[in-house]
Coordinates of C-alpha atoms in Angstrom, one line a residue:
Chain A
A221 CA -10.3 -11.6 10.8
Q222 CA -7.2 -10.8 8.8
R223 CA -4.8 -8.6 10.6
V224 CA -1.2 -7.5 10.3
T225 CA 0.7 -6.1 13.3
Q226 CA 3.9 -4.2 13.1
P227 CA 4.7 -3.3 16.8
E228 CA 7.3 -0.7 16.2
K229 CA 6.5 2.7 14.7
L230 CA 10.1 3.6 14.5
L231 CA 13.3 1.7 14.5
S232 CA 16.6 3.6 14.6
V233 CA 19.9 1.8 14.1
F234 CA 23.4 2.8 13.2
K235 CA 24.9 2.1 9.8
G236 CA 26.4 -1.4 9.7
A237 CA 24.2 -2.7 12.5
P238 CA 21.7 -5.6 12.0
V239 CA 18.1 -4.8 11.3
E240 CA 14.9 -6.7 12.2
L241 CA 11.5 -5.2 11.4
K242 CA 8.8 -7.2 13.1
C243 CA 5.6 -8.4 11.5
N244 CA 3.0 -10.7 13.0
Y245 CA -0.2 -11.7 11.2
S246 CA -3.5 -13.2 12.0
Y247 CA -5.1 -15.3 9.3
S248 CA -7.0 -18.6 9.3
G249 CA -5.9 -19.7 5.8
S250 CA -2.6 -20.2 4.2
P251 CA -0.9 -16.8 4.2
E252 CA 0.8 -15.0 1.4
L253 CA 2.9 -12.3 2.9
F254 CA 4.8 -9.3 1.4
W255 CA 7.0 -6.5 2.5
Y256 CA 6.5 -3.2 0.7
V257 CA 8.8 -0.2 1.1
Q258 CA 8.3 3.5 0.6
Y259 CA 11.3 5.7 0.3
S260 CA 11.0 9.4 1.0
R261 CA 8.8 11.1 -1.6
Q262 CA 8.4 7.9 -3.6
R263 CA 5.6 5.5 -4.1
L264 CA 5.0 2.3 -2.4
Q265 CA 6.9 -0.6 -4.0
L266 CA 7.2 -4.3 -3.5
L267 CA 10.4 -5.3 -1.6
L268 CA 9.9 -9.0 -1.4
R269 CA 7.3 -11.8 -1.0
H270 CA 7.6 -14.9 1.1
I271 CA 6.8 -17.4 -1.7
S272 CA 9.9 -16.3 -3.7
R273 CA 12.2 -16.8 -0.8
E274 CA 14.6 -14.2 -2.4
S275 CA 16.9 -11.6 -1.0
I276 CA 16.4 -8.1 -2.2
K277 CA 18.8 -5.3 -1.3
G278 CA 20.2 -7.6 1.3
F279 CA 16.8 -8.1 3.0
T280 CA 15.3 -11.4 3.7
A281 CA 12.1 -12.5 5.5
D282 CA 11.1 -16.0 6.6
L283 CA 7.6 -17.0 7.2
N284 CA 7.2 -18.7 10.6
K285 CA 3.7 -20.2 10.7
G286 CA 4.2 -21.4 14.3
E287 CA 4.8 -17.9 15.5
T288 CA 2.6 -16.3 12.7
S289 CA 5.5 -14.0 12.0
F290 CA 7.2 -12.6 8.9
H291 CA 10.0 -10.5 10.2
L292 CA 12.3 -8.6 7.8
K293 CA 16.0 -8.8 8.4
K294 CA 19.2 -7.4 7.1
P295 CA 22.6 -8.1 8.6
F296 CA 24.2 -4.7 7.9
A297 CA 22.0 -1.7 7.6
Q298 CA 22.9 1.0 5.1
E299 CA 21.8 4.7 5.1
E300 CA 19.9 4.2 1.9
D301 CA 17.7 1.7 3.7
S302 CA 16.0 4.5 5.6
A303 CA 12.3 4.3 4.6
M304 CA 8.9 3.3 5.7
Y305 CA 8.3 -0.5 5.6
Y306 CA 4.9 -2.1 5.4
C307 CA 4.2 -5.8 6.0
A308 CA 1.2 -7.0 4.0
L309 CA -1.0 -10.1 4.0
E310 CA -2.9 -11.2 0.9
Y311 CA -6.3 -12.7 1.1
G312 CA -8.3 -13.3 -2.0
N313 CA -6.8 -10.7 -4.2
K314 CA -6.7 -8.0 -1.5
L315 CA -3.8 -6.8 0.6
V316 CA -4.1 -5.9 4.3
F317 CA -1.3 -3.7 5.5
G318 CA 0.3 -3.3 8.8
A319 CA 0.7 0.2 10.3
G320 CA 4.2 0.4 9.0
T321 CA 7.6 0.9 10.6
I322 CA 9.9 3.8 9.9
L323 CA 13.5 2.6 9.6
R324 CA 16.1 5.2 10.3
V325 CA 19.7 4.4 9.7
K326 CA 22.1 6.8 11.3
S327 CA 25.7 7.3 10.1
Chain B
G175 CA 7.8 -1.7 -16.5
A176 CA 4.5 -1.8 -14.5
V177 CA 4.1 1.9 -13.9
V178 CA 0.9 3.4 -12.5
S179 CA 0.1 7.1 -12.6
Q180 CA -2.4 9.2 -10.8
H181 CA -3.8 12.5 -11.7
P182 CA -4.0 15.0 -10.2
S183 CA -1.2 14.7 -7.6
W184 CA -2.9 17.2 -5.4
V185 CA -6.2 18.9 -5.4
I186 CA -8.0 21.5 -3.3
C187 CA -11.7 21.8 -3.5
K188 CA -14.6 23.5 -1.7
S189 CA -16.9 21.6 0.5
G190 CA -19.9 20.3 -1.4
T191 CA -18.2 19.9 -4.7
S192 CA -17.1 16.6 -6.4
V193 CA -13.6 15.6 -7.3
K194 CA -12.4 13.0 -9.8
I195 CA -9.1 11.2 -9.4
E196 CA -7.7 9.1 -12.3
C197 CA -5.5 6.1 -12.0
R198 CA -3.8 4.7 -15.1
S199 CA -1.6 1.7 -15.8
L200 CA 0.9 3.0 -18.3
D201 CA 2.5 -0.1 -19.7
F202 CA 0.3 -3.1 -18.7
Q203 CA -3.3 -4.1 -18.7
A204 CA -4.7 -4.0 -15.2
T205 CA -7.4 -6.5 -14.7
T206 CA -7.9 -5.2 -11.1
M207 CA -7.4 -1.8 -9.6
F208 CA -7.5 -1.0 -5.9
W209 CA -8.2 2.3 -4.1
Y210 CA -6.7 3.0 -0.7
R211 CA -6.9 5.9 1.7
Q212 CA -4.1 6.9 3.9
F213 CA -4.4 9.2 6.9
P214 CA -1.3 11.0 8.2
K215 CA 1.1 8.6 9.8
Q216 CA -1.2 5.7 9.4
S217 CA -1.4 2.7 7.2
L218 CA -3.2 2.2 3.9
M219 CA -6.8 1.3 4.2
L220 CA -8.4 -0.5 1.3
M221 CA -11.5 1.3 0.1
A222 CA -12.6 -0.7 -2.9
T223 CA -11.6 -3.2 -5.5
S224 CA -12.6 -2.7 -9.1
N225 CA -12.4 -5.1 -12.0
E226 CA -12.6 -3.8 -15.6
G227 CA -16.2 -3.7 -16.8
S228 CA -17.8 -4.6 -13.6
K229 CA -19.0 -2.8 -10.5
A230 CA -16.5 -2.1 -7.7
T231 CA -16.5 -4.0 -4.5
Y232 CA -16.4 -1.7 -1.5
E233 CA -15.0 -2.5 1.9
Q234 CA -17.2 -2.4 4.9
G235 CA -17.8 1.1 6.1
V236 CA -17.0 2.8 2.7
E237 CA -19.9 4.7 1.3
K238 CA -20.3 3.6 -2.3
D239 CA -22.5 6.5 -3.2
K240 CA -19.9 8.9 -1.9
F241 CA -16.9 7.3 -3.5
L242 CA -17.8 6.4 -7.0
I243 CA -15.4 4.1 -8.8
N244 CA -15.4 3.4 -12.5
H245 CA -13.1 1.0 -14.2
A246 CA -14.1 1.5 -17.8
S247 CA -10.9 0.1 -19.4
L248 CA -8.0 -2.1 -18.6
T249 CA -5.8 0.9 -18.1
L250 CA -8.0 3.4 -16.4
S251 CA -9.9 3.6 -13.1
T252 CA -11.4 6.7 -11.6
L253 CA -12.5 7.6 -8.1
T254 CA -15.0 10.4 -7.7
V255 CA -15.5 11.9 -4.3
T256 CA -19.0 13.3 -4.4
S257 CA -20.2 16.2 -2.2
A258 CA -16.8 16.4 -0.6
H259 CA -16.5 17.4 3.1
P260 CA -13.4 18.4 5.1
E261 CA -13.3 14.9 6.7
D262 CA -12.7 13.5 3.2
S263 CA -9.4 15.2 3.1
S264 CA -6.8 12.5 2.8
F265 CA -4.2 10.9 0.7
Y266 CA -5.8 8.6 -1.9
I267 CA -3.6 5.9 -3.5
C268 CA -4.5 3.5 -6.3
S269 CA -2.8 0.3 -7.3
A270 CA -3.1 -2.1 -10.1
S271 CA -2.5 -5.7 -10.6
G272 CA -2.4 -7.8 -13.7
Q273 CA 1.0 -9.3 -13.7
G274 CA 1.2 -12.2 -11.3
K275 CA -0.7 -13.0 -8.3
G276 CA -0.4 -10.8 -5.3
E277 CA 1.8 -8.1 -6.8
Q278 CA 0.2 -4.7 -6.8
Y279 CA 1.8 -1.7 -8.5
F280 CA 1.1 1.6 -6.7
G281 CA 0.5 5.0 -8.0
P282 CA 2.1 8.0 -6.4
G283 CA -1.0 9.1 -4.6
T284 CA -3.3 12.1 -4.7
R285 CA -3.5 14.6 -1.8
L286 CA -7.1 15.8 -1.5
T287 CA -7.8 18.9 0.7
V288 CA -11.4 19.9 1.1
T289 CA -11.9 23.4 2.5

Protein backbone atom coordinates (compact mmCIF):
# COMPACT_ATOMS: atom_id res chain seq x y z
CA ALA A 1 0.00 0.00 0.00
CA GLN A 2 1.08 3.56 -0.58
CA ARG A 3 2.34 5.29 2.50
CA VAL A 4 4.29 8.41 3.35
CA THR A 5 6.06 8.73 6.66
CA GLN A 6 7.31 11.95 8.19
CA PRO A 7 8.83 10.88 11.48
CA GLU A 8 9.13 14.30 13.07
CA LYS A 9 6.07 16.23 14.17
CA LEU A 10 8.15 19.26 15.05
CA LEU A 11 11.57 20.43 14.00
CA SER A 12 12.97 23.47 15.72
CA VAL A 13 16.16 25.11 14.48
CA PHE A 14 17.92 28.42 14.85
CA LYS A 15 18.06 30.92 12.03
CA GLY A 16 21.01 30.19 9.77
CA ALA A 17 21.20 26.53 10.75
CA PRO A 18 20.75 23.75 8.18
CA VAL A 19 17.37 22.10 7.91
CA GLU A 20 16.44 18.58 6.91
CA LEU A 21 12.83 17.45 6.96
CA LYS A 22 12.61 13.70 6.61
CA CYS A 23 10.22 11.83 4.35
CA ASN A 24 10.11 8.13 3.60
CA TYR A 25 7.66 6.45 1.30
CA SER A 26 6.31 3.04 0.52
CA TYR A 27 5.21 2.43 -3.05
CA SER A 28 5.66 -0.48 -5.40
CA GLY A 29 5.66 1.58 -8.57
CA SER A 30 7.80 4.43 -9.82
CA PRO A 31 7.13 7.23 -7.34
CA GLU A 32 6.35 10.83 -8.01
CA LEU A 33 6.95 12.85 -4.90
CA PHE A 34 6.17 16.35 -3.81
CA TRP A 35 6.68 18.72 -0.94
CA TYR A 36 3.78 20.98 -0.04
CA VAL A 37 3.99 23.83 2.45
CA GLN A 38 1.36 25.56 4.52
CA TYR A 39 2.28 28.90 6.07
CA SER A 40 0.30 30.21 9.00
CA ARG A 41 -3.30 31.01 8.04
CA GLN A 42 -2.62 30.22 4.39
CA ARG A 43 -3.64 27.41 2.11
CA LEU A 44 -1.52 24.45 1.17
CA GLN A 45 0.77 25.16 -1.77
CA LEU A 46 3.26 23.21 -3.79
CA LEU A 47 6.87 23.79 -2.80
CA LEU A 48 8.65 21.44 -5.14
CA ARG A 49 8.41 18.15 -6.99
CA HIS A 50 11.16 15.64 -7.53
CA ILE A 51 10.82 15.40 -11.29
CA SER A 52 11.68 19.05 -11.79
CA ARG A 53 14.83 18.83 -9.68
CA GLU A 54 14.53 22.51 -8.88
CA SER A 55 15.39 24.61 -5.88
CA ILE A 56 12.57 26.70 -4.49
CA LYS A 57 13.21 29.27 -1.75
CA GLY A 58 16.55 27.58 -1.20
CA PHE A 59 14.97 24.18 -0.57
CA THR A 60 15.98 21.05 -2.45
CA ALA A 61 14.91 17.45 -2.22
CA ASP A 62 16.51 14.42 -3.77
CA LEU A 63 14.71 11.20 -4.41
CA ASN A 64 16.68 8.22 -3.09
CA LYS A 65 15.02 5.10 -4.37
CA GLY A 66 17.39 2.82 -2.48
CA GLU A 67 16.41 4.35 0.83
CA THR A 68 12.88 5.20 -0.37
CA SER A 69 13.40 8.72 0.91
CA PHE A 70 12.70 12.24 -0.29
CA HIS A 71 14.13 14.47 2.40
CA LEU A 72 13.75 18.23 2.14
CA LYS A 73 16.86 20.27 2.80
CA LYS A 74 17.93 23.86 3.13
CA PRO A 75 21.45 24.91 4.07
CA PHE A 76 20.50 28.04 6.02
CA ALA A 77 17.08 28.33 7.61
CA GLN A 78 15.25 31.65 7.65
CA GLU A 79 12.50 32.75 10.00
CA GLU A 80 10.03 32.96 7.13
CA ASP A 81 10.52 29.24 6.53
CA SER A 82 8.48 28.51 9.63
CA ALA A 83 5.48 26.52 8.42
CA MET A 84 3.94 23.09 8.18
CA TYR A 85 5.56 20.89 5.55
CA TYR A 86 3.88 17.89 3.97
CA CYS A 87 5.54 15.26 1.86
CA ALA A 88 3.20 13.68 -0.68
CA LEU A 89 3.27 10.72 -3.02
CA GLU A 90 1.29 10.62 -6.22
CA TYR A 91 -0.27 7.42 -7.46
CA GLY A 92 -2.71 7.46 -10.30
CA ASN A 93 -3.89 11.04 -10.05
CA LYS A 94 -4.19 11.01 -6.27
CA LEU A 95 -1.93 12.31 -3.55
CA VAL A 96 -1.12 10.55 -0.31
CA PHE A 97 0.16 12.91 2.33
CA GLY A 98 2.46 12.34 5.22
CA ALA A 99 1.46 13.52 8.67
CA GLY A 100 3.39 16.73 8.24
CA THR A 101 6.28 18.35 10.08
CA ILE A 102 6.11 21.74 11.72
CA LEU A 103 9.30 23.67 11.10
CA ARG A 104 9.99 26.37 13.61
CA VAL A 105 12.90 28.68 12.93
CA LYS A 106 14.01 30.61 15.97
CA SER A 107 15.84 33.90 15.86
CA GLY B 1 -2.92 32.02 -11.60
CA ALA B 2 -4.45 28.69 -10.53
CA VAL B 3 -6.61 29.96 -7.69
CA VAL B 4 -9.15 27.77 -5.94
CA SER B 5 -11.81 29.20 -3.69
CA GLN B 6 -14.12 27.58 -1.18
CA HIS B 7 -17.37 28.78 0.25
CA PRO B 8 -18.21 29.09 3.02
CA SER B 9 -14.97 29.43 4.95
CA TRP B 10 -16.73 28.26 8.09
CA VAL B 11 -20.17 26.98 8.92
CA ILE B 12 -22.01 25.90 12.02
CA CYS B 13 -25.03 23.67 11.63
CA LYS B 14 -27.33 21.64 13.82
CA SER B 15 -27.17 17.89 13.99
CA GLY B 16 -29.40 16.29 11.37
CA THR B 17 -29.21 19.10 8.85
CA SER B 18 -27.29 19.12 5.56
CA VAL B 19 -24.51 21.46 4.57
CA LYS B 20 -23.17 22.25 1.13
CA ILE B 21 -19.61 23.37 0.51
CA GLU B 22 -18.57 24.84 -2.83
CA CYS B 23 -15.17 24.59 -4.47
CA ARG B 24 -14.39 26.75 -7.47
CA SER B 25 -11.40 27.06 -9.76
CA LEU B 26 -11.31 30.75 -10.54
CA ASP B 27 -8.90 31.05 -13.43
CA PHE B 28 -8.53 27.60 -14.93
CA GLN B 29 -10.62 24.63 -15.91
CA ALA B 30 -10.34 21.83 -13.41
CA THR B 31 -10.78 18.46 -15.00
CA THR B 32 -10.43 16.81 -11.62
CA MET B 33 -11.28 18.02 -8.15
CA PHE B 34 -10.43 16.35 -4.88
CA TRP B 35 -12.02 16.56 -1.46
CA TYR B 36 -9.98 16.07 1.69
CA ARG B 37 -10.75 16.04 5.34
CA GLN B 38 -8.31 17.20 7.96
CA PHE B 39 -8.64 16.57 11.67
CA PRO B 40 -6.82 18.83 14.13
CA LYS B 41 -3.07 18.36 14.01
CA GLN B 42 -3.42 15.56 11.51
CA SER B 43 -2.73 15.14 7.85
CA LEU B 44 -5.10 15.49 4.92
CA MET B 45 -7.14 12.40 4.18
CA LEU B 46 -8.50 12.07 0.67
CA MET B 47 -12.23 11.51 0.70
CA ALA B 48 -13.08 11.42 -2.98
CA THR B 49 -12.03 12.33 -6.47
CA SER B 50 -14.44 13.89 -8.90
CA ASN B 51 -14.18 14.39 -12.62
CA GLU B 52 -16.42 16.83 -14.40
CA GLY B 53 -19.60 15.22 -15.64
CA SER B 54 -19.07 11.85 -13.99
CA LYS B 55 -19.67 10.25 -10.62
CA ALA B 56 -17.17 10.78 -7.88
CA THR B 57 -14.83 8.03 -6.81
CA TYR B 58 -14.81 7.62 -3.05
CA GLU B 59 -11.97 6.33 -0.94
CA GLN B 60 -12.44 3.25 1.15
CA GLY B 61 -14.40 3.96 4.29
CA VAL B 62 -16.02 7.16 3.04
CA GLU B 63 -19.82 6.96 2.91
CA LYS B 64 -20.90 8.18 -0.49
CA ASP B 65 -24.51 8.62 0.62
CA LYS B 66 -23.39 10.88 3.43
CA PHE B 67 -20.86 12.93 1.50
CA LEU B 68 -22.49 13.81 -1.80
CA ILE B 69 -20.16 15.20 -4.41
CA ASN B 70 -21.21 16.93 -7.57
CA HIS B 71 -18.85 18.19 -10.25
CA ALA B 72 -21.26 19.75 -12.70
CA SER B 73 -18.84 22.04 -14.48
CA LEU B 74 -15.13 22.46 -15.07
CA THR B 75 -14.98 25.18 -12.45
CA LEU B 76 -17.30 24.00 -9.71
CA SER B 77 -17.54 21.02 -7.41
CA THR B 78 -19.77 20.77 -4.36
CA LEU B 79 -19.62 18.58 -1.28
CA THR B 80 -22.84 18.11 0.64
CA VAL B 81 -22.65 16.63 4.10
CA THR B 82 -26.06 15.07 4.62
CA SER B 83 -27.67 14.54 8.01
CA ALA B 84 -24.63 15.96 9.70
CA HIS B 85 -23.55 14.71 13.11
CA PRO B 86 -21.01 16.14 15.56
CA GLU B 87 -18.43 13.57 14.42
CA ASP B 88 -18.57 15.16 10.97
CA SER B 89 -17.10 18.33 12.41
CA SER B 90 -13.82 18.85 10.66
CA PHE B 91 -11.84 20.94 8.22
CA TYR B 92 -12.76 20.15 4.63
CA ILE B 93 -10.35 21.10 1.88
CA CYS B 94 -10.77 20.87 -1.85
CA SER B 95 -8.14 20.90 -4.53
CA ALA B 96 -8.23 21.05 -8.27
CA SER B 97 -5.95 19.91 -11.02
CA GLY B 98 -5.98 20.60 -14.69
CA GLN B 99 -2.65 22.16 -15.36
CA GLY B 100 0.04 19.57 -15.47
CA LYS B 101 0.25 16.14 -14.00
CA GLY B 102 0.45 15.87 -10.27
CA GLU B 103 0.02 19.46 -9.31
CA GLN B 104 -3.02 20.20 -7.25
CA TYR B 105 -4.15 23.66 -6.28
CA PHE B 106 -5.75 23.85 -2.90
CA GLY B 107 -8.62 25.86 -1.59
CA PRO B 108 -8.41 27.61 1.77
CA GLY B 109 -10.62 25.04 3.47
CA THR B 110 -14.01 25.09 5.19
CA ARG B 111 -14.39 24.62 8.92
CA LEU B 112 -17.57 22.67 9.66
CA THR B 113 -18.92 22.51 13.20
CA VAL B 114 -21.96 20.39 13.88
CA THR B 115 -23.72 21.12 17.16
